[in-house]
Short mmCIF file of C-alpha atoms in Angstrom, two decimals:
data_model
loop_
_atom_site.label_atom_id
_atom_site.label_comp_id
_atom_site.label_asym_id
_atom_site.label_seq_id
_atom_site.Cartn_x
_atom_site.Cartn_y
_atom_site.Cartn_z
CA MET A 1 245.96 122.43 308.19
CA LYS A 2 248.31 125.41 308.16
CA LEU A 3 245.96 127.20 310.63
CA ILE A 4 246.17 124.43 312.99
CA LYS A 5 249.81 124.69 312.92
CA LEU A 6 249.64 128.36 313.57
CA GLU A 7 247.42 127.62 316.58
CA LEU A 8 249.89 125.20 317.89
CA THR A 9 252.63 128.01 317.85
CA LYS A 10 250.53 130.43 319.64
CA ASP A 11 250.04 128.29 322.76
CA ASN A 12 252.63 126.07 324.58
CA PHE A 13 251.16 122.62 323.98
CA MET A 14 253.92 121.01 326.08
CA LYS A 15 251.97 122.21 329.19
CA TYR A 16 248.92 120.34 328.04
CA ILE A 17 250.83 117.14 327.51
CA TRP A 18 252.44 117.43 330.84
CA GLY A 19 249.20 117.92 332.41
CA ALA A 20 248.06 114.89 330.69
CA ILE A 21 250.92 112.79 331.72
CA ILE A 22 250.63 113.81 335.31
CA SER A 23 246.88 113.17 335.45
CA THR A 24 247.46 109.74 333.73
CA VAL A 25 250.05 108.90 336.36
CA CYS A 26 247.60 109.93 339.11
CA ALA A 27 244.96 107.75 337.66
CA ILE A 28 247.32 104.78 337.62
CA ALA A 29 248.48 105.35 341.08
CA VAL A 30 244.90 105.79 342.46
CA VAL A 31 243.59 102.67 340.69
CA ALA A 32 246.68 100.61 341.57
CA LEU A 33 246.14 101.61 345.36
CA ILE A 34 242.56 100.68 345.26
CA GLY A 35 243.58 97.39 343.70
CA CYS A 36 245.98 96.80 346.44
CA ILE A 37 243.39 97.07 349.36
CA GLN A 38 242.78 93.80 350.72
CA ASP A 39 239.98 92.89 353.18
CA GLU A 40 240.43 89.53 354.66
CA GLY A 41 241.78 88.20 351.46
CA ASP A 42 239.11 89.79 349.41
CA THR A 43 240.34 92.29 346.69
CA VAL A 44 238.39 95.26 345.45
CA PHE A 45 238.65 94.20 341.92
CA THR A 46 237.33 90.75 341.00
CA SER A 47 238.65 90.76 337.39
CA ALA A 48 241.05 92.30 335.13
CA TYR A 49 238.08 93.63 333.16
CA GLU A 50 237.09 95.71 336.13
CA ILE A 51 240.52 97.21 336.48
CA LEU A 52 240.56 98.29 332.78
CA GLU A 53 236.90 99.59 333.17
CA MET A 54 237.90 101.66 336.25
CA GLY A 55 240.75 103.10 334.16
CA ASP A 56 238.42 104.21 331.38
CA ILE A 57 236.24 105.93 333.91
CA PHE A 58 239.32 107.90 335.20
CA ILE A 59 240.71 108.64 331.79
CA ARG A 60 237.40 109.79 330.44
CA ALA A 61 236.97 112.13 333.51
CA ILE A 62 240.44 113.56 332.92
CA TYR A 63 239.98 114.25 329.17
CA ILE A 64 236.47 115.87 329.56
CA VAL A 65 237.99 118.44 331.82
CA PHE A 66 241.42 118.40 329.71
CA SER A 67 239.34 119.26 326.61
CA GLY A 68 237.34 121.96 328.66
CA VAL A 69 240.72 123.55 329.49
CA LEU A 70 241.73 123.45 325.71
CA ILE A 71 238.34 124.98 324.62
CA ALA A 72 238.88 127.68 327.25
CA ASN A 73 242.37 128.57 326.20
CA ILE A 74 242.20 128.15 322.56
CA ILE A 75 238.61 129.27 321.64
CA VAL A 76 236.96 131.14 324.49
CA GLY A 77 240.37 132.77 325.51
CA GLU A 78 240.63 134.40 322.18
CA PHE A 79 237.38 136.09 322.79
CA THR A 80 237.94 137.17 326.39
CA ASN A 81 241.35 138.70 325.75
CA ASP A 82 240.22 140.26 322.43
CA THR A 83 243.04 138.68 320.39
CA ILE A 84 239.99 137.28 318.25
CA LYS A 85 240.03 140.84 316.80
CA ASN A 86 243.48 140.25 315.49
CA LEU A 87 242.48 136.94 313.90
CA PHE A 88 239.36 138.15 312.35
CA ILE A 89 241.06 141.01 310.43
CA TYR A 90 243.19 138.56 308.54
CA PRO A 91 242.23 137.70 305.11
CA ILE A 92 241.09 134.32 306.17
CA SER A 93 237.45 133.24 306.48
CA ARG A 94 236.20 133.30 310.07
CA LYS A 95 234.68 129.91 309.55
CA LYS A 96 238.02 128.35 308.74
CA ILE A 97 239.72 129.86 311.79
CA MET A 98 237.02 128.50 314.07
CA ALA A 99 236.89 125.13 312.40
CA SER A 100 240.67 124.75 312.78
CA LYS A 101 240.35 125.46 316.48
CA LEU A 102 237.62 122.91 316.84
CA VAL A 103 239.39 120.35 314.91
CA LEU A 104 242.44 120.98 317.01
CA VAL A 105 240.73 120.51 320.26
CA PHE A 106 238.72 117.41 319.00
CA MET A 107 241.85 115.72 317.55
CA PHE A 108 244.11 116.49 320.47
CA THR A 109 241.70 115.28 323.02
CA PHE A 110 241.02 112.21 321.01
CA ILE A 111 244.72 111.22 320.54
CA MET A 112 245.65 111.96 324.00
CA TYR A 113 242.71 109.95 325.34
CA VAL A 114 243.78 106.86 323.33
CA VAL A 115 247.46 107.18 324.25
CA SER A 116 246.53 107.68 327.87
CA ALA A 117 244.21 104.66 327.95
CA TYR A 118 246.81 102.33 326.61
CA VAL A 119 249.59 103.73 328.88
CA PHE A 120 247.12 103.01 331.72
CA TYR A 121 246.44 99.50 330.48
CA LEU A 122 250.12 98.76 330.10
CA SER A 123 251.08 100.15 333.45
CA MET A 124 248.32 98.09 335.16
CA ALA A 125 249.51 94.89 333.47
CA VAL A 126 252.92 95.54 334.81
CA LEU A 127 251.68 96.41 338.31
CA ASN A 128 249.25 93.57 338.44
CA ALA A 129 252.03 91.19 337.63
CA ALA A 130 253.93 92.44 340.55
CA ALA A 131 251.08 93.13 343.04
CA HIS A 132 248.54 90.65 341.99
CA MET A 133 245.52 92.92 342.41
CA VAL A 134 243.42 90.20 340.71
CA PRO A 135 244.33 86.68 340.27
CA GLU A 136 244.34 86.66 336.45
CA ALA A 137 246.90 88.58 334.38
CA ILE A 138 246.11 91.48 332.07
CA SER A 139 247.10 90.11 328.72
CA ALA A 140 247.91 91.58 325.63
CA GLY A 141 244.86 89.99 324.13
CA MET A 142 242.49 91.79 326.57
CA MET A 143 244.17 95.08 325.52
CA ILE A 144 243.73 94.44 321.81
CA ALA A 145 240.13 93.37 322.60
CA ARG A 146 239.57 96.77 324.02
CA ILE A 147 240.64 98.70 320.86
CA PRO A 148 237.11 99.48 319.79
CA THR A 149 236.04 100.45 323.28
CA VAL A 150 238.90 102.79 323.49
CA LEU A 151 238.47 104.42 320.15
CA SER A 152 234.72 104.87 320.65
CA GLY A 153 235.42 106.23 324.19
CA GLY A 154 237.88 108.67 322.76
CA LEU A 155 235.46 109.91 320.17
CA LEU A 156 232.59 110.17 322.56
CA THR A 157 234.76 112.05 325.17
CA ALA A 158 236.00 114.47 322.54
CA GLY A 159 232.41 115.13 321.26
CA ILE A 160 230.95 115.39 324.74
CA SER A 161 233.34 117.86 325.90
CA LEU A 162 232.48 120.33 323.21
CA ILE A 163 229.26 121.00 325.19
CA ALA A 164 231.40 123.16 327.46
CA LEU A 165 231.94 125.47 324.54
CA PHE A 166 228.33 126.30 324.56
CA PHE A 167 228.52 127.68 328.08
CA GLY A 168 231.85 129.12 327.75
CA MET A 169 230.94 131.23 324.67
CA LYS A 170 227.60 132.24 326.03
CA LYS A 171 229.22 133.74 329.04
CA LYS A 172 232.55 134.50 327.15
CA SER A 173 234.41 133.25 330.16
CA ILE A 174 237.30 130.87 330.66
CA SER A 175 236.27 129.77 334.18
CA VAL A 176 232.58 129.14 333.18
CA THR A 177 234.07 126.88 330.38
CA ILE A 178 236.21 124.77 332.62
CA VAL A 179 233.60 124.58 335.42
CA SER A 180 230.94 123.42 332.98
CA SER A 181 233.20 120.74 331.75
CA VAL A 182 233.78 119.57 335.32
CA VAL A 183 230.04 119.48 335.93
CA ILE A 184 229.49 117.42 332.78
CA MET A 185 232.24 115.17 333.87
CA THR A 186 230.78 114.77 337.31
CA ILE A 187 227.35 114.07 336.01
CA LEU A 188 228.55 111.50 333.52
CA SER A 189 230.82 109.66 335.81
CA ASN A 190 228.75 109.12 338.78
CA SER A 191 227.50 105.70 339.34
CA ILE A 192 223.80 105.07 339.17
CA ASP A 193 223.18 102.19 341.07
CA GLY A 194 226.47 101.84 343.04
CA THR A 195 228.12 99.51 340.78
CA MET A 196 231.17 100.74 338.99
CA SER A 197 230.23 100.12 335.27
CA SER A 198 226.68 101.73 335.42
CA ASN A 199 227.12 105.41 334.93
CA LEU A 200 225.43 107.67 332.58
CA PHE A 201 228.15 107.47 330.12
CA SER A 202 227.68 103.75 329.83
CA VAL A 203 224.18 104.23 328.70
CA THR A 204 224.76 104.18 324.90
CA PHE A 205 222.08 106.54 323.74
CA ILE A 206 222.91 109.19 326.34
CA SER A 207 226.61 109.23 325.52
CA VAL A 208 226.09 109.11 321.78
CA GLY A 209 223.34 111.69 322.07
CA LEU A 210 225.53 113.98 324.10
CA CYS A 211 228.43 113.47 321.71
CA LEU A 212 226.12 114.59 318.81
CA LEU A 213 225.00 117.43 320.84
CA GLY A 214 228.50 118.51 321.42
CA ILE A 215 229.43 118.19 317.69
CA ALA A 216 226.28 120.20 316.89
CA ILE A 217 227.31 122.96 319.32
CA GLY A 218 230.84 122.88 317.80
CA VAL A 219 229.39 123.18 314.22
CA SER A 220 226.79 125.92 315.10
CA SER A 221 229.57 127.86 316.66
CA PHE A 222 231.30 128.41 313.43
CA LEU A 223 228.21 128.32 311.17
CA ASN A 224 227.04 131.67 312.72
CA ILE A 225 230.37 133.34 313.25
CA ASN A 226 230.08 135.58 310.22
CA LYS A 227 227.21 137.40 311.69
CA VAL A 228 228.67 137.93 314.96
CA ASP A 229 229.74 141.58 315.89
CA ILE A 230 233.24 141.54 317.49
CA ASN A 231 233.23 144.44 320.01
CA MET B 1 241.12 159.85 292.48
CA LYS B 2 239.15 156.76 293.37
CA ASN B 3 237.47 156.05 296.54
CA ILE B 4 239.34 153.69 298.88
CA ILE B 5 236.51 153.73 301.52
CA GLN B 6 232.98 154.56 300.81
CA LEU B 7 230.12 154.56 303.30
CA ARG B 8 226.49 155.07 302.25
CA ASN B 9 223.77 155.63 304.79
CA VAL B 10 225.32 153.32 307.29
CA SER B 11 223.43 152.83 310.46
CA LYS B 12 223.97 150.66 313.48
CA ALA B 13 222.09 150.14 316.75
CA TYR B 14 222.92 148.13 319.95
CA LYS B 15 220.13 147.00 322.02
CA GLY B 16 217.86 149.60 320.43
CA LYS B 17 220.19 152.49 320.83
CA GLU B 18 221.50 154.01 317.61
CA VAL B 19 225.25 154.33 317.85
CA ILE B 20 225.76 155.17 314.15
CA ARG B 21 223.21 157.24 312.29
CA ASN B 22 223.05 157.31 308.62
CA VAL B 23 226.62 158.04 308.06
CA SER B 24 227.95 158.52 304.45
CA MET B 25 231.61 159.22 303.79
CA ASP B 26 234.20 158.93 301.13
CA ILE B 27 237.94 158.55 301.70
CA LYS B 28 239.96 159.01 298.56
CA GLU B 29 243.13 157.32 297.48
CA GLY B 30 246.31 158.78 299.21
CA GLN B 31 244.40 160.93 301.60
CA ILE B 32 244.85 161.10 305.26
CA TYR B 33 241.38 161.28 306.74
CA GLY B 34 241.21 162.47 310.31
CA PHE B 35 238.41 161.14 312.35
CA LEU B 36 237.58 163.53 315.14
CA GLY B 37 235.05 163.34 317.79
CA PRO B 38 234.59 162.84 321.61
CA ASN B 39 234.93 159.47 323.26
CA GLY B 40 232.11 157.21 322.44
CA ALA B 41 231.01 159.23 319.32
CA GLY B 42 231.27 156.16 317.00
CA LYS B 43 234.62 156.38 315.55
CA THR B 44 235.67 152.96 316.59
CA THR B 45 232.35 151.49 315.54
CA ILE B 46 232.72 152.85 311.95
CA MET B 47 236.36 151.44 311.87
CA LYS B 48 235.30 148.15 312.93
CA MET B 49 232.53 148.18 310.27
CA ILE B 50 235.22 149.02 307.62
CA LEU B 51 237.13 145.96 308.91
CA ASN B 52 234.06 143.94 308.95
CA LEU B 53 234.28 143.23 312.67
CA VAL B 54 230.97 144.84 313.15
CA LYS B 55 228.16 144.54 310.67
CA PRO B 56 225.89 147.46 309.80
CA ASP B 57 222.33 147.25 310.32
CA THR B 58 221.57 149.23 307.11
CA GLY B 59 223.51 150.85 304.52
CA SER B 60 226.56 149.86 302.37
CA ILE B 61 230.23 149.89 302.69
CA GLN B 62 232.83 149.59 299.97
CA VAL B 63 236.48 149.13 300.79
CA LEU B 64 239.10 149.07 298.08
CA GLY B 65 236.49 148.83 295.47
CA GLU B 66 234.90 145.70 297.04
CA GLU B 67 231.43 145.61 298.50
CA ILE B 68 231.52 144.39 301.97
CA GLU B 69 229.14 141.44 302.75
CA THR B 70 228.94 139.66 306.02
CA ASP B 71 231.35 136.96 304.89
CA SER B 72 233.95 139.21 303.08
CA TYR B 73 237.31 138.75 304.17
CA LYS B 74 239.78 138.75 301.22
CA TYR B 75 239.96 142.50 300.94
CA LEU B 76 241.47 142.61 304.57
CA LYS B 77 244.75 141.53 302.99
CA ASN B 78 245.44 145.17 301.90
CA ILE B 79 244.54 146.81 305.17
CA GLY B 80 246.70 147.41 308.29
CA SER B 81 245.04 148.38 311.48
CA ILE B 82 244.95 149.15 315.06
CA ILE B 83 241.58 149.09 316.71
CA GLU B 84 240.98 150.63 320.05
CA TYR B 85 244.31 149.41 321.52
CA PRO B 86 246.92 147.07 320.12
CA ILE B 87 246.34 143.50 321.18
CA PHE B 88 249.00 140.86 321.20
CA TYR B 89 249.45 137.35 322.54
CA ASN B 90 250.96 138.41 325.86
CA HIS B 91 253.03 135.35 326.46
CA LEU B 92 254.82 135.54 323.09
CA THR B 93 257.72 137.91 322.43
CA ALA B 94 257.33 140.98 320.10
CA TYR B 95 259.25 139.26 317.34
CA GLU B 96 257.07 136.07 317.63
CA ASN B 97 253.89 138.26 317.60
CA LEU B 98 254.97 139.97 314.35
CA LYS B 99 256.02 136.60 312.82
CA LEU B 100 252.58 135.11 313.54
CA HIS B 101 251.05 138.13 311.97
CA CYS B 102 253.20 137.56 308.81
CA GLU B 103 252.23 133.96 308.68
CA TYR B 104 248.49 134.65 309.01
CA LEU B 105 248.75 137.03 306.12
CA GLY B 106 250.82 134.65 304.04
CA TYR B 107 253.70 137.15 303.99
CA TYR B 108 257.20 135.55 304.16
CA ASP B 109 259.70 138.37 304.14
CA TYR B 110 260.75 138.04 307.76
CA SER B 111 263.60 140.51 307.34
CA LYS B 112 260.98 143.21 307.18
CA ILE B 113 260.00 142.49 310.90
CA GLN B 114 263.44 143.76 312.12
CA GLU B 115 263.28 146.74 309.70
CA MET B 116 259.76 147.79 311.12
CA LEU B 117 260.93 147.36 314.72
CA ASP B 118 263.80 149.57 314.00
CA LEU B 119 261.53 152.13 312.39
CA VAL B 120 259.34 152.36 315.41
CA GLU B 121 262.46 152.34 317.60
CA LEU B 122 261.85 149.16 319.43
CA GLN B 123 265.28 147.73 319.09
CA GLY B 124 266.61 145.45 321.61
CA VAL B 125 263.23 144.26 322.93
CA GLU B 126 262.34 141.65 320.21
CA GLU B 127 262.88 138.84 322.58
CA LYS B 128 260.83 140.46 325.47
CA SER B 129 257.37 139.13 325.95
CA ILE B 130 254.47 141.46 325.57
CA ASP B 131 253.55 141.23 329.27
CA LYS B 132 256.45 143.40 329.99
CA PHE B 133 255.61 146.05 327.50
CA SER B 134 254.42 149.55 328.38
CA LEU B 135 251.30 150.96 326.75
CA GLY B 136 253.62 153.12 324.57
CA MET B 137 255.66 150.20 323.58
CA LYS B 138 252.60 148.19 322.59
CA GLN B 139 251.42 151.07 320.55
CA ARG B 140 254.63 151.31 318.66
CA LEU B 141 254.60 147.53 318.13
CA GLY B 142 251.14 147.85 316.93
CA ILE B 143 251.96 150.43 314.47
CA ALA B 144 254.83 148.27 313.28
CA ARG B 145 252.49 145.51 312.86
CA ALA B 146 249.96 147.45 310.94
CA MET B 147 252.56 148.77 308.48
CA LEU B 148 254.55 145.39 308.26
CA THR B 149 253.08 144.27 305.05
CA ASN B 150 252.90 147.56 303.26
CA PRO B 151 249.05 147.79 303.22
CA GLU B 152 247.26 150.08 300.82
CA LEU B 153 245.11 151.30 303.50
CA LEU B 154 245.76 151.90 307.28
CA VAL B 155 242.98 152.08 309.79
CA LEU B 156 244.47 153.55 313.03
CA ASP B 157 242.19 154.04 315.96
CA GLU B 158 243.68 156.37 318.42
CA PRO B 159 247.21 155.38 317.56
CA ILE B 160 249.06 157.95 319.61
CA ASN B 161 247.32 156.94 323.04
CA GLY B 162 250.09 156.33 325.41
CA LEU B 163 252.86 157.71 323.20
CA ASP B 164 255.20 160.24 324.49
CA PRO B 165 255.76 163.54 322.79
CA VAL B 166 258.68 162.16 320.85
CA GLY B 167 256.81 159.14 319.81
CA ILE B 168 253.90 161.33 318.61
CA LYS B 169 256.21 163.25 316.44
CA GLN B 170 257.87 160.30 315.06
CA MET B 171 254.31 158.90 314.36
CA ARG B 172 253.33 161.96 312.55
CA GLU B 173 256.40 161.87 310.41
CA LEU B 174 256.03 158.29 309.68
CA LEU B 175 252.44 158.64 308.45
CA LEU B 176 253.31 161.67 306.29
CA LYS B 177 256.19 159.61 304.76
CA LEU B 178 253.90 156.67 304.07
CA LYS B 179 251.40 158.95 302.26
CA ARG B 180 254.15 160.74 300.42
CA GLU B 181 256.22 157.66 299.31
CA TYR B 182 253.68 154.94 299.04
CA ARG B 183 250.42 156.83 298.63
CA THR B 184 249.06 154.91 301.44
CA THR B 185 245.52 155.95 302.38
CA ILE B 186 245.25 156.55 306.08
CA LEU B 187 242.17 156.81 308.30
CA ILE B 188 243.10 157.92 311.64
CA SER B 189 240.95 158.75 314.71
CA SER B 190 241.48 160.92 317.67
CA HIS B 191 239.90 163.00 320.17
CA ILE B 192 242.75 165.37 320.26
CA ILE B 193 242.36 168.14 317.61
CA THR B 194 245.78 169.48 317.40
CA GLU B 195 247.12 166.15 316.69
CA ILE B 196 244.77 165.59 313.68
CA GLU B 197 245.23 169.00 312.15
CA GLN B 198 248.91 168.51 311.76
CA ILE B 199 248.64 165.54 309.40
CA ALA B 200 245.08 165.20 308.02
CA ASP B 201 243.99 166.42 304.57
CA ILE B 202 240.26 165.95 305.53
CA VAL B 203 238.68 165.93 308.95
CA GLY B 204 235.45 164.23 309.55
CA VAL B 205 233.74 165.38 312.74
CA ILE B 206 231.52 162.88 314.45
CA ASN B 207 229.39 163.13 317.50
CA ASP B 208 226.66 160.88 318.80
CA GLY B 209 226.94 158.67 315.78
CA ILE B 210 226.35 161.51 313.37
CA LEU B 211 228.94 162.60 310.89
CA ILE B 212 228.41 166.37 311.49
CA ASN B 213 230.80 167.89 309.09
CA GLU B 214 233.51 166.89 306.65
CA VAL B 215 236.05 169.62 306.05
CA GLU B 216 239.22 169.92 304.13
CA LEU B 217 241.85 171.38 306.57
CA ALA B 218 243.06 173.90 304.18
CA ALA B 219 239.62 175.36 303.87
CA ILE B 220 239.18 175.75 307.60
CA HIS B 221 242.44 177.47 308.05
CA LYS B 222 241.30 180.11 305.54
CA GLU B 223 237.73 180.44 306.72
CA ALA B 224 237.61 179.74 310.44
CA VAL B 225 240.67 181.06 311.87
CA GLN B 226 240.01 184.83 311.64
CA TYR B 227 237.04 186.87 312.48
CA ILE B 228 236.08 190.31 313.53
CA ASN B 229 234.34 191.17 316.80
CA ILE B 230 232.33 194.34 316.92
CA GLN B 231 230.41 195.91 319.74
CA VAL B 232 227.67 198.37 318.65
CA ASP B 233 224.72 200.21 320.05
CA ASP B 234 221.98 198.91 317.66
CA LEU B 235 222.64 195.40 316.82
CA LYS B 236 219.62 194.84 314.53
CA LYS B 237 220.53 197.77 312.34
CA ALA B 238 224.18 196.82 312.29
CA MET B 239 223.30 193.38 311.15
CA ALA B 240 220.90 194.63 308.42
CA VAL B 241 223.52 197.08 307.19
CA LEU B 242 226.23 194.59 306.87
CA ASP B 243 224.08 192.01 305.40
CA PHE B 244 223.01 194.63 302.68
CA GLU B 245 226.38 196.09 301.97
CA PHE B 246 228.36 192.94 301.91
CA LYS B 247 226.30 190.22 300.25
CA GLY B 248 226.69 186.69 301.58
CA ILE B 249 228.70 187.79 304.40
CA ASN B 250 228.92 185.27 307.31
CA ILE B 251 227.77 187.21 310.42
CA LYS B 252 226.67 186.07 313.67
CA ALA B 253 225.22 187.89 316.81
CA ILE B 254 227.13 186.56 319.82
CA SER B 255 225.35 188.67 322.43
CA ASP B 256 222.90 191.73 322.74
CA ASP B 257 225.34 194.00 321.41
CA ARG B 258 228.13 192.09 319.89
CA ILE B 259 228.52 190.83 316.18
CA ARG B 260 231.03 188.39 314.95
CA ILE B 261 232.08 188.47 311.23
CA TYR B 262 233.83 185.51 309.60
CA ASN B 263 235.63 186.85 306.68
CA ASP B 264 239.07 187.61 305.67
CA GLU B 265 238.31 189.74 302.47
CA ILE B 266 236.53 192.61 304.10
CA THR B 267 238.70 194.79 306.14
CA LYS B 268 237.95 196.58 309.33
CA ASP B 269 237.89 199.97 307.58
CA GLN B 270 235.31 198.95 305.16
CA ILE B 271 233.09 197.77 307.97
CA SER B 272 233.49 200.73 310.22
CA ARG B 273 232.80 202.99 307.25
CA GLN B 274 229.61 201.26 306.29
CA LEU B 275 228.27 201.20 309.92
CA ILE B 276 229.15 204.72 310.67
CA LEU B 277 227.59 205.98 307.40
CA SER B 278 224.40 204.14 308.45
CA GLY B 279 224.50 205.85 311.87
CA VAL B 280 225.54 202.80 313.89
CA ASN B 281 227.87 203.59 316.70
CA ILE B 282 230.83 201.33 317.18
CA TYR B 283 232.16 200.90 320.72
CA GLU B 284 234.83 198.38 320.03
CA MET B 285 236.14 196.49 317.10
CA ALA B 286 238.77 193.90 317.21
CA VAL B 287 240.28 191.17 314.91
CA ALA B 288 240.50 187.94 316.80
CA SER B 289 241.31 184.41 315.73
CA ASP B 290 239.79 181.26 316.70
CA SER B 291 241.90 178.25 317.28
CA LEU B 292 240.95 175.24 315.29
CA GLU B 293 239.88 173.72 318.51
CA ASP B 294 237.25 176.32 318.97
CA TYR B 295 236.07 175.78 315.48
CA PHE B 296 235.69 172.04 316.01
CA LEU B 297 233.95 172.56 319.44
CA ASN B 298 231.53 174.89 317.81
CA ILE B 299 230.63 172.25 315.08
CA ILE B 300 230.33 169.54 317.72
CA ASN B 301 228.12 171.66 320.04
CA GLY B 302 226.02 172.79 317.14
CA GLY B 303 225.38 169.22 316.44
CA ASN B 304 224.04 168.81 319.83
CA LYS B 305 221.47 171.44 319.58
#
């Protein structure tokens, strides 16, 4: 716990929070704009459910990359700019140091994901009331009903985004980490058959499988850390 | 005196190339051990092994009485170090970096930070971020950080890189003071001989991953510095005579007609008398002195053959 606190003092986390706020606002704006398109009276979204679903896709995409940036700076960055040498000569087990970093990335991504999702839902409820993107209102009940979806979405996103760690550590490169997280995001978010809700992420066994893979990568990264030579 | 660092038959290879070959060494409490060798000789690798950053392929290492395993880390509490070059979090200030260091070590006497910054003469830059530091300043800050928690053992890899002459002198005085007042054991590496000879008690010469020689500086001063060069007409005969007359004498033929004698007990007169009595003609005879530098270069070149 104390190690996580020290990690927080090392990097300026406000910049990540600002990044998250800006991208969430962008997601809100884009979805709202799409929602306002009207073609001979037809709107793009046919139900409130679709708007919220669209929001999930955006937020998920944002946080896979967001987490990629965190991994790049907090974990891979320590190796590329050699500060890991400082850390590993402290009387602290390497495993604990790595674990605290992973927990930090995972928790931060998860919490920000959930917060963002609900900020998005609330904004959409307000915007919809004003602009009537869909005939029905986005009610509090709908939002509450989505709690399990959002929580599981957050967990899956935080897990899947750890896959980028594998590529980043392999190449010991910040840009590889971020690029690989963008690639993962693109693959997962693309529509399979042209409808909005059918992307790879929505196939449960793929997302759960990838999440487990991500967590396995995270765990293996600190299981082997004691044997690694730091040059 | 107990051993603070003890290496036994340590070897290490990277991608099939041996960088450390069967090195054994002992560093005793309160000693300043100078590690001397050209760039790439293996000094840094050995230091990294002592800090458990790099794991040896074979052999064993004991530091502060503890056997180093792949997952050892507790002993690091008592070691201050600079490896290769001092590394900091560049966007943080000097003070923040040292504070972070304290927190990781579980050391909460923050007043010591200012004290150390003063000691290495880095006043007034506490709030400057490391981005703006010169190499010399980083080196000073690195030294401050290494010494901050009063470790029993200091491992300093090329600590005077980037320091100006004044800084080098201060550094030397600082290390001698630590040894004197706190009995801190210091392992210091350098490829600059003159710098090592001024502070070290023992010098370990390393080249190509082999610890070629370990010598006490006091002994070298005595043995190596003076020698006598003689030019004679019959080299073989002269060698035989000297060898016979002065048992165990250290003589070396340096060319077809020149002999070099390393000894400070036998005088020129004794030598010339013996040679002349045996019918060897002397053309020239002179006492010369080797610098310590030549001595070490000899050792290193000898190791190459």
